[in-house]
Amino acid sequence: MALAHTYAANPHWVPRPAKDALDALPGEDGWPVLGNTLTMLRDPKAFGDAMIAKHGPVYRNHAFGSRTVMLMGADANELVLMDRDKLFSSEQGWGPLLNLLFPRGLMLMDFDHHRSERRVLGVAFKPEPMRHYAQRLDQGIARAVADWTGQREFRFYDAVKQLSLDLAADCFLGMELGAEAAKVNQAFVDEVQASVAPVRRPWPGTLMKKGVEGRRYLVDLFEREVPKRREAGGQDFFSHFCRATDEAGEPLSGTAIADHMNFLMMAAHDTITSSATSMVMLLGRNPEWQERLAGEVAALGGDYPDQLDRLVETEWAFKEALRMVPPVPSLPRRALRDFEFGGYRIPAGSQVGVSVGMTHHSTDYWQEPDRFDPLRFTPEASRGRHRFAWVPFGGGAHMCLGLHFATMQIRLLMAHLLKEHRIELAEGSGEKWQWFPIPRPKDGLPLRLVRAGQ
């Protein structure tokens, strides 16, 4: 019922195509009910490679409760993400995965509605707030790295997730989570895990049930703060947002504010956690690049927030880490009208997906795609490459709103990590990952920070 209500509220809603509408497309439906969900979750790259080898770059798949048409490659990314003809609905694409967990989140909005809400949220990423964030991030990261230094070995993913949540709370909420931090973190974990749960209903004992309960707790936490923030003169984003008005001059409802904050806080720490973890892992496996980046950091001398643009090779390394492990590996949409691609006609109402992860590892655009090589992103090497061959932040109207915040946090993290230390991975660290919905190492990436020169 909730899914139908969400779609009915969308003026661009279209019905699903007939059950047999996609039968003419190559592909396979897998097991009854579950389809290919479990096979995909087990090894999405192997599954994608096998499907492309067998069926080509356009194929039918059945997973997470629905049939989807997968469109592979940079041209497909450009068609769907730029969406020049308004062919695709992001709300109806993400809805089956997220409507019970992040309703009214920015990704679940289309066209004029999305544009107006994005404009309101965009105030959080203007130059003045970003300068404030830089100072807060610098201080918080410095304290965390000092704490990590004293540990013989620790799970980096867990540590940086807690750090990223604390930093997001500081920058966006303007509050310390204190004793509630562990519960808040678990609620976000439960929401994200529920988004790819094989069982899509919140039945007792299911991941979806835990995710829905996590959302309820977080929304209640944020809604309790709204009246206080409306009256106070706080300068944090949450307070500004509580005092904001819509295009009609009316204040936003407490529920709408809470839903936006729920989505923003998830995006501002879970995806950054994944990106930071993959970069640290890849630097741990490539010590020559650790030394290069350490030299770049040493040349700054200090006062990092004002010199981040000088970390050029650090940016190349971050881009390469995002290429190898994109934080959002797949992007769903729903076709609002019939369209053609790759010689096939896809009917209106079809679920459509593009795979960022598969494009980032395609030999059509990248030589030796499984090798870590930040030099792919020098201006010379980037020249002439399809601009939608690298899309870790999405593209078009739905380009990630916080991409500059994420890049700033990663640069500061690398500066503090590599200033006096080197990353030493435990044996076998990071060998197995859970790739969906947001990549994370199953072992938490155990490592230690070793004093440079030891």
Coordinates of C-alpha atoms in Angstrom, one line a residue:
M1 CA 0.0 0.0 0.0
A2 CA 2.8 2.4 0.9
L3 CA 4.5 1.9 -2.5
A4 CA 1.2 2.5 -4.4
H5 CA 0.6 5.7 -2.3
T6 CA 4.1 7.0 -3.1
Y7 CA 3.7 6.4 -6.8
A8 CA 0.2 7.8 -7.0
A9 CA 1.4 11.1 -5.6
N10 CA 3.8 11.4 -8.5
P11 CA 2.2 13.3 -11.4
H12 CA 4.4 11.3 -13.8
W13 CA 3.2 7.9 -12.5
V14 CA 2.8 5.2 -15.1
P15 CA 1.6 1.6 -14.7
R16 CA 3.9 -1.3 -14.9
P17 CA 4.1 -3.0 -18.3
A18 CA 2.4 -6.3 -18.9
K19 CA 4.2 -9.3 -17.4
D20 CA 5.4 -10.6 -20.7
A21 CA 6.4 -7.1 -22.1
L22 CA 10.1 -7.8 -21.6
D23 CA 10.1 -11.4 -22.8
A24 CA 11.5 -10.3 -26.2
L25 CA 14.7 -9.0 -24.5
P26 CA 17.6 -11.4 -23.9
G27 CA 18.1 -12.3 -20.2
E28 CA 16.9 -14.7 -17.5
D29 CA 14.5 -14.5 -14.5
G30 CA 16.3 -16.9 -12.2
W31 CA 14.4 -18.6 -9.3
P32 CA 10.7 -18.1 -8.6
V33 CA 10.0 -15.0 -6.4
L34 CA 13.7 -14.4 -5.5
G35 CA 14.9 -14.3 -9.1
N36 CA 18.6 -13.7 -9.4
T37 CA 18.8 -11.6 -6.1
L38 CA 21.0 -14.0 -4.1
T39 CA 23.3 -14.7 -7.1
M40 CA 23.8 -11.0 -7.6
L41 CA 24.5 -10.3 -4.0
R42 CA 27.0 -13.1 -3.8
D43 CA 29.3 -11.8 -6.6
P44 CA 27.7 -8.9 -8.6
K45 CA 30.7 -8.4 -10.9
A46 CA 30.9 -12.1 -11.8
F47 CA 27.1 -12.1 -12.4
G48 CA 27.3 -9.0 -14.5
D49 CA 30.2 -10.3 -16.6
A50 CA 28.3 -13.5 -17.2
M51 CA 25.1 -11.8 -18.2
I52 CA 27.0 -9.4 -20.6
A53 CA 28.9 -12.3 -22.1
K54 CA 25.8 -14.3 -22.6
H55 CA 23.2 -11.6 -23.6
G56 CA 25.1 -8.5 -24.5
P57 CA 25.0 -4.9 -23.0
V58 CA 21.2 -4.9 -22.9
Y59 CA 19.5 -7.6 -20.9
R60 CA 16.6 -8.5 -18.7
N61 CA 17.1 -9.4 -15.1
H62 CA 14.8 -10.3 -12.2
A63 CA 16.0 -9.2 -8.7
F64 CA 14.8 -7.4 -5.6
G65 CA 11.2 -8.2 -6.4
S66 CA 11.0 -6.8 -10.0
R67 CA 12.1 -7.3 -13.6
T68 CA 14.7 -4.8 -14.7
V69 CA 16.2 -3.9 -18.1
M70 CA 20.0 -3.4 -17.6
L71 CA 21.7 -1.0 -19.9
M72 CA 25.5 -1.3 -19.9
G73 CA 28.2 1.2 -20.9
A74 CA 29.0 4.9 -20.9
D75 CA 26.4 5.7 -23.6
A76 CA 23.7 4.1 -21.5
N77 CA 24.9 6.1 -18.5
E78 CA 24.7 9.3 -20.5
L79 CA 21.2 8.5 -21.8
V80 CA 19.8 7.7 -18.4
L81 CA 21.6 10.1 -16.1
M82 CA 21.5 13.2 -18.3
D83 CA 17.8 12.3 -19.2
R84 CA 17.5 15.2 -21.7
D85 CA 14.1 14.1 -22.8
K86 CA 12.7 13.4 -19.2
L87 CA 12.3 9.7 -20.1
F88 CA 13.2 8.3 -16.6
S89 CA 11.8 8.6 -13.1
S90 CA 14.2 8.4 -10.3
E91 CA 11.4 8.3 -7.7
Q92 CA 9.8 5.3 -9.4
G93 CA 13.2 3.7 -10.0
W94 CA 14.4 3.9 -6.4
G95 CA 10.9 3.5 -4.9
P96 CA 10.8 -0.3 -4.7
L97 CA 14.1 -0.3 -2.8
L98 CA 13.8 2.8 -0.6
N99 CA 10.1 3.9 -0.3
L100 CA 9.7 2.3 3.1
L101 CA 13.1 3.6 4.4
F102 CA 13.8 7.0 2.8
P103 CA 10.4 8.3 1.6
R104 CA 10.7 11.9 0.3
G105 CA 14.4 11.7 0.2
L106 CA 16.0 13.7 -2.5
M107 CA 16.7 10.7 -4.8
L108 CA 13.0 9.8 -4.6
M109 CA 11.9 13.0 -6.4
D110 CA 11.6 14.0 -10.0
F111 CA 11.9 17.0 -12.2
D112 CA 10.4 20.3 -10.8
H113 CA 9.8 18.8 -7.4
H114 CA 13.4 17.5 -7.2
R115 CA 14.8 20.8 -8.5
S116 CA 12.9 22.9 -5.9
E117 CA 13.9 20.6 -3.0
R118 CA 17.5 20.4 -4.2
R119 CA 17.7 24.2 -4.2
V120 CA 16.6 24.3 -0.5
L121 CA 19.1 21.6 0.5
G122 CA 21.8 23.2 -1.6
V123 CA 22.3 26.0 1.0
A124 CA 24.2 23.4 3.1
F125 CA 26.9 23.3 0.4
K126 CA 27.5 27.0 -0.3
P127 CA 31.0 28.4 0.0
E128 CA 30.5 29.9 3.5
P129 CA 29.1 26.7 5.1
M130 CA 31.8 24.6 3.3
R131 CA 34.6 26.8 4.9
H132 CA 33.0 26.1 8.3
Y133 CA 32.8 22.4 7.6
A134 CA 36.4 22.3 6.6
Q135 CA 37.6 23.6 9.9
R136 CA 35.3 21.2 11.8
L137 CA 36.3 18.2 9.7
D138 CA 40.0 19.1 10.2
Q139 CA 39.7 19.2 14.0
G140 CA 37.6 16.0 14.2
I141 CA 39.8 14.0 11.9
A142 CA 42.9 15.1 13.8
R143 CA 41.5 13.9 17.1
A144 CA 40.4 10.6 15.5
V145 CA 43.8 9.8 13.9
A146 CA 45.5 10.6 17.2
D147 CA 43.2 8.0 18.9
W148 CA 43.8 5.4 16.2
T149 CA 47.6 5.8 16.4
G150 CA 47.6 4.3 19.9
Q151 CA 45.9 1.1 18.8
R152 CA 47.9 -1.9 17.8
E153 CA 45.3 -3.0 15.2
F154 CA 41.8 -1.8 14.5
R155 CA 39.0 -2.3 12.0
F156 CA 39.2 0.8 9.8
Y157 CA 35.7 0.6 8.4
D158 CA 34.1 0.6 11.8
A159 CA 36.4 3.4 13.0
V160 CA 35.9 5.7 10.0
K161 CA 32.1 5.0 10.0
Q162 CA 31.8 6.3 13.5
L163 CA 34.1 9.2 12.7
S164 CA 32.0 10.1 9.6
L165 CA 28.8 9.9 11.5
D166 CA 30.2 12.2 14.2
L167 CA 31.4 14.6 11.6
A168 CA 28.1 14.6 9.8
A169 CA 26.3 15.2 13.0
D170 CA 28.6 18.1 13.8
C171 CA 28.4 19.7 10.4
F172 CA 24.8 19.2 9.5
L173 CA 22.9 18.6 12.8
G174 CA 25.0 21.0 15.0
M175 CA 24.8 18.5 17.9
E176 CA 26.8 15.8 19.5
L177 CA 25.1 12.4 19.4
G178 CA 26.6 11.4 22.8
A179 CA 25.1 8.4 24.4
E180 CA 22.7 7.9 21.4
A181 CA 25.6 7.6 18.9
A182 CA 25.6 3.8 18.9
K183 CA 21.9 3.6 18.5
V184 CA 21.9 6.2 15.7
N185 CA 24.6 4.3 13.9
Q186 CA 22.8 1.0 14.1
A187 CA 19.6 2.6 12.8
F188 CA 21.4 3.8 9.7
V189 CA 23.0 0.4 9.3
D190 CA 19.6 -1.3 9.5
E191 CA 18.1 1.1 7.0
V192 CA 20.9 0.6 4.4
Q193 CA 20.9 -3.2 4.8
A194 CA 17.1 -3.3 4.4
S195 CA 17.3 -1.6 1.0
V196 CA 18.6 -4.8 -0.6
A197 CA 16.8 -7.3 1.6
P198 CA 15.4 -10.2 -0.4
V199 CA 12.1 -10.0 1.5
R200 CA 10.6 -6.6 0.6
R201 CA 7.9 -6.5 3.3
P202 CA 8.5 -5.5 7.0
W203 CA 7.5 -8.8 8.4
P204 CA 8.7 -9.8 11.9
G205 CA 12.2 -11.0 12.0
T206 CA 13.2 -9.6 8.5
L207 CA 15.8 -7.1 7.6
M208 CA 13.1 -4.8 6.2
K209 CA 11.4 -4.8 9.6
K210 CA 14.6 -3.7 11.3
G211 CA 15.1 -1.1 8.6
V212 CA 11.6 0.4 9.1
E213 CA 12.1 0.5 12.8
G214 CA 15.5 2.2 12.4
R215 CA 13.8 4.8 10.2
R216 CA 11.1 5.4 12.7
Y217 CA 13.6 6.0 15.5
L218 CA 15.7 8.4 13.4
V219 CA 12.7 10.4 12.1
D220 CA 11.4 10.7 15.7
L221 CA 14.8 11.9 16.8
F222 CA 14.9 14.6 14.2
E223 CA 11.2 15.6 14.5
R224 CA 11.7 16.2 18.3
E225 CA 14.4 18.8 17.5
V226 CA 12.4 20.7 14.9
P227 CA 10.4 23.0 17.2
K228 CA 13.5 24.0 19.2
R229 CA 15.4 24.7 16.0
R230 CA 12.7 26.9 14.5
E231 CA 12.9 29.2 17.6
A232 CA 16.6 29.2 18.1
G233 CA 19.1 31.1 16.0
G234 CA 21.5 28.2 15.3
Q235 CA 23.8 28.5 12.3
D236 CA 24.1 24.7 11.6
F237 CA 22.3 23.4 8.5
F238 CA 19.5 21.6 10.4
S239 CA 18.6 24.9 12.1
H240 CA 18.6 26.8 8.8
F241 CA 16.5 24.1 7.2
C242 CA 14.0 24.2 10.1
R243 CA 13.5 28.0 9.5
A244 CA 13.4 27.6 5.7
T245 CA 10.2 28.1 3.7
D246 CA 8.9 26.6 0.5
E247 CA 8.2 28.4 -2.8
A248 CA 4.8 29.5 -1.4
G249 CA 6.5 31.0 1.7
E250 CA 5.3 28.3 4.0
P251 CA 7.6 26.5 6.5
L252 CA 8.4 22.9 5.8
S253 CA 6.6 20.3 7.8
G254 CA 8.4 18.6 10.6
T255 CA 8.0 15.2 8.8
A256 CA 9.4 16.6 5.6
I257 CA 12.4 18.1 7.4
A258 CA 13.0 14.8 9.3
D259 CA 12.8 12.8 6.1
H260 CA 15.4 15.1 4.4
M261 CA 17.7 14.9 7.4
N262 CA 17.4 11.1 7.5
F263 CA 18.5 10.8 3.9
L264 CA 21.2 13.5 4.1
M265 CA 22.8 12.0 7.2
M266 CA 22.8 8.6 5.6
A267 CA 24.4 9.9 2.4
A268 CA 26.8 12.1 4.2
H269 CA 28.4 9.3 6.2
D270 CA 27.7 5.9 4.7
T271 CA 29.0 6.6 1.2
I272 CA 32.0 8.5 2.5
T273 CA 32.8 5.6 4.8
S274 CA 32.8 3.2 1.9
S275 CA 35.0 5.6 -0.2
A276 CA 37.5 6.2 2.6
T277 CA 37.8 2.5 3.3
S278 CA 38.4 1.5 -0.4
M279 CA 41.0 4.3 -0.7
V280 CA 42.9 3.3 2.5
M281 CA 42.8 -0.4 1.4
L282 CA 44.2 0.4 -2.0
L283 CA 46.9 2.6 -0.6
G284 CA 47.8 -0.2 1.9
R285 CA 48.2 -2.5 -1.1
N286 CA 50.2 0.0 -3.1
P287 CA 52.9 1.5 -0.7
E288 CA 54.6 3.4 -3.5
W289 CA 51.5 5.5 -3.8
Q290 CA 51.4 6.0 -0.1
E291 CA 54.9 7.5 -0.3
R292 CA 53.9 9.8 -3.2
L293 CA 50.9 11.1 -1.4
A294 CA 52.8 11.4 1.9
G295 CA 55.3 13.6 0.0
E296 CA 52.5 15.8 -1.3
V297 CA 51.1 16.2 2.2
A298 CA 54.5 17.0 3.6
A299 CA 54.9 19.8 1.1
L300 CA 51.9 21.6 2.6
G301 CA 53.6 22.0 5.9
G302 CA 50.3 22.4 7.8
D303 CA 47.0 24.5 7.8
Y304 CA 45.4 21.8 5.6
P305 CA 41.9 23.3 5.1
D306 CA 43.3 26.3 3.1
Q307 CA 45.5 24.2 0.9
L308 CA 43.4 21.2 -0.2
D309 CA 43.5 22.2 -3.9
R310 CA 47.3 21.5 -3.8
L311 CA 46.6 17.8 -3.1
V312 CA 46.5 17.0 -6.8
E313 CA 47.8 13.4 -6.7
T314 CA 45.6 12.7 -3.7
E315 CA 42.7 13.6 -5.9
W316 CA 43.9 11.3 -8.6
A317 CA 44.2 8.5 -6.1
F318 CA 40.7 9.2 -4.7
K319 CA 39.2 9.2 -8.2
E320 CA 40.9 5.8 -8.9
A321 CA 39.5 4.4 -5.7
L322 CA 36.0 5.6 -6.7
R323 CA 36.5 4.0 -10.1
M324 CA 37.5 0.6 -8.6
V325 CA 34.9 0.7 -5.8
P326 CA 32.1 3.1 -6.5
P327 CA 30.0 3.8 -3.4
V328 CA 26.7 3.4 -5.3
P329 CA 27.4 0.5 -7.8
S330 CA 24.1 0.6 -9.6
L331 CA 21.5 3.3 -10.3
P332 CA 17.8 2.4 -11.0
R333 CA 15.2 4.4 -12.9
R334 CA 11.8 3.7 -14.4
A335 CA 10.9 4.5 -18.0
L336 CA 8.0 7.0 -18.3
R337 CA 7.7 6.4 -22.1
D338 CA 8.7 3.8 -24.6
F339 CA 12.3 4.3 -25.8
E340 CA 15.0 2.5 -27.9
F341 CA 18.5 1.6 -27.0
G342 CA 21.0 -0.8 -28.4
G343 CA 18.6 -2.0 -31.0
Y344 CA 15.8 -2.9 -28.5
R345 CA 12.5 -1.2 -27.8
I346 CA 11.9 -0.9 -24.0
P347 CA 8.2 -0.2 -23.0
A348 CA 7.0 2.5 -20.7
G349 CA 6.8 1.5 -17.1
S350 CA 9.9 -0.8 -17.2
Q351 CA 12.4 -0.7 -14.4
V352 CA 15.7 0.4 -15.9
G353 CA 19.2 0.1 -14.4
V354 CA 22.7 1.3 -15.3
S355 CA 25.7 -0.2 -13.7
V356 CA 28.4 2.2 -12.5
G357 CA 30.5 -0.7 -11.2
M358 CA 30.5 -2.6 -14.5
T359 CA 31.3 0.6 -16.6
H360 CA 34.2 1.4 -14.2
H361 CA 35.7 -2.0 -14.9
S362 CA 35.0 -2.3 -18.6
T363 CA 38.0 -2.7 -20.9
D364 CA 36.1 -0.6 -23.4
Y365 CA 37.3 2.5 -21.4
W366 CA 40.1 1.3 -19.1
Q367 CA 43.2 -0.7 -19.7
E368 CA 43.9 -3.3 -17.0
P369 CA 40.8 -2.1 -15.1
D370 CA 41.6 -4.2 -12.0
R371 CA 44.9 -2.5 -11.5
F372 CA 45.2 0.6 -9.2
D373 CA 46.6 3.4 -11.3
P374 CA 45.8 7.0 -10.3
L375 CA 47.7 8.3 -13.3
R376 CA 44.6 7.4 -15.3
F377 CA 43.2 10.7 -14.0
T378 CA 46.0 13.1 -15.1
P379 CA 44.7 15.7 -17.6
E380 CA 46.5 14.0 -20.4
A381 CA 45.2 10.5 -19.7
S382 CA 41.6 11.8 -19.2
R383 CA 41.5 13.7 -22.5
G384 CA 39.2 12.0 -25.0
R385 CA 37.7 9.5 -22.5
H386 CA 33.9 9.2 -22.6
R387 CA 32.7 11.6 -19.9
F388 CA 30.2 9.0 -18.6
A389 CA 32.8 6.3 -18.3
W390 CA 33.5 7.5 -14.7
V391 CA 30.3 8.3 -12.8
P392 CA 30.7 7.5 -9.1
F393 CA 28.6 10.6 -8.2
G394 CA 26.0 9.9 -10.8
G395 CA 25.2 12.7 -13.3
G396 CA 22.7 15.2 -14.6
A397 CA 20.1 16.7 -12.3
H398 CA 20.7 13.9 -9.7
M399 CA 24.4 14.4 -9.5
C400 CA 25.4 13.9 -5.9
L401 CA 24.7 17.1 -4.0
G402 CA 27.5 16.4 -1.4
L403 CA 30.4 15.4 -3.8
H404 CA 32.5 18.4 -2.8
F405 CA 31.9 17.7 0.9
A406 CA 33.0 14.1 0.4
T407 CA 36.1 15.1 -1.6
M408 CA 37.1 17.6 1.1
Q409 CA 36.7 15.1 3.9
I410 CA 38.8 12.5 2.1
R411 CA 41.6 14.9 1.3
L412 CA 41.7 16.0 5.0
L413 CA 41.6 12.4 6.1
M414 CA 44.5 11.4 3.9
A415 CA 46.5 14.5 5.0
H416 CA 46.2 13.5 8.7
L417 CA 46.7 9.8 8.1
L418 CA 49.8 10.2 5.9
K419 CA 51.4 13.1 7.7
E420 CA 53.3 10.9 10.2
H421 CA 52.1 7.4 9.5
R422 CA 51.9 4.6 6.9
I423 CA 49.0 2.2 6.5
E424 CA 49.9 -1.4 7.1
L425 CA 47.1 -3.9 6.3
A426 CA 46.6 -7.1 8.3
E427 CA 47.2 -10.3 6.3
G428 CA 44.2 -10.9 4.0
S429 CA 42.6 -7.6 5.0
G430 CA 39.8 -6.5 2.8
E431 CA 39.8 -9.6 0.5
K432 CA 36.0 -10.1 0.7
W433 CA 33.4 -7.3 0.3
Q434 CA 29.7 -6.9 0.4
W435 CA 29.0 -4.9 -2.7
F436 CA 25.4 -3.9 -2.3
P437 CA 23.8 -1.6 -1.4
I438 CA 27.0 0.4 -0.4
P439 CA 30.3 -1.5 -0.6
R440 CA 32.0 -2.5 2.7
P441 CA 34.7 -5.1 3.6
K442 CA 33.2 -8.1 5.4
D443 CA 36.2 -8.1 7.8
G444 CA 36.0 -4.4 8.5
L445 CA 39.5 -3.9 7.0
P446 CA 41.8 -4.6 10.0
L447 CA 45.0 -2.5 9.9
R448 CA 47.4 -0.5 11.9
L449 CA 49.1 2.9 11.5
V450 CA 52.9 2.7 11.7
R451 CA 55.0 5.7 12.4
A452 CA 56.8 6.8 9.2
G453 CA 60.3 5.6 9.1
Q454 CA 59.8 2.7 11.5

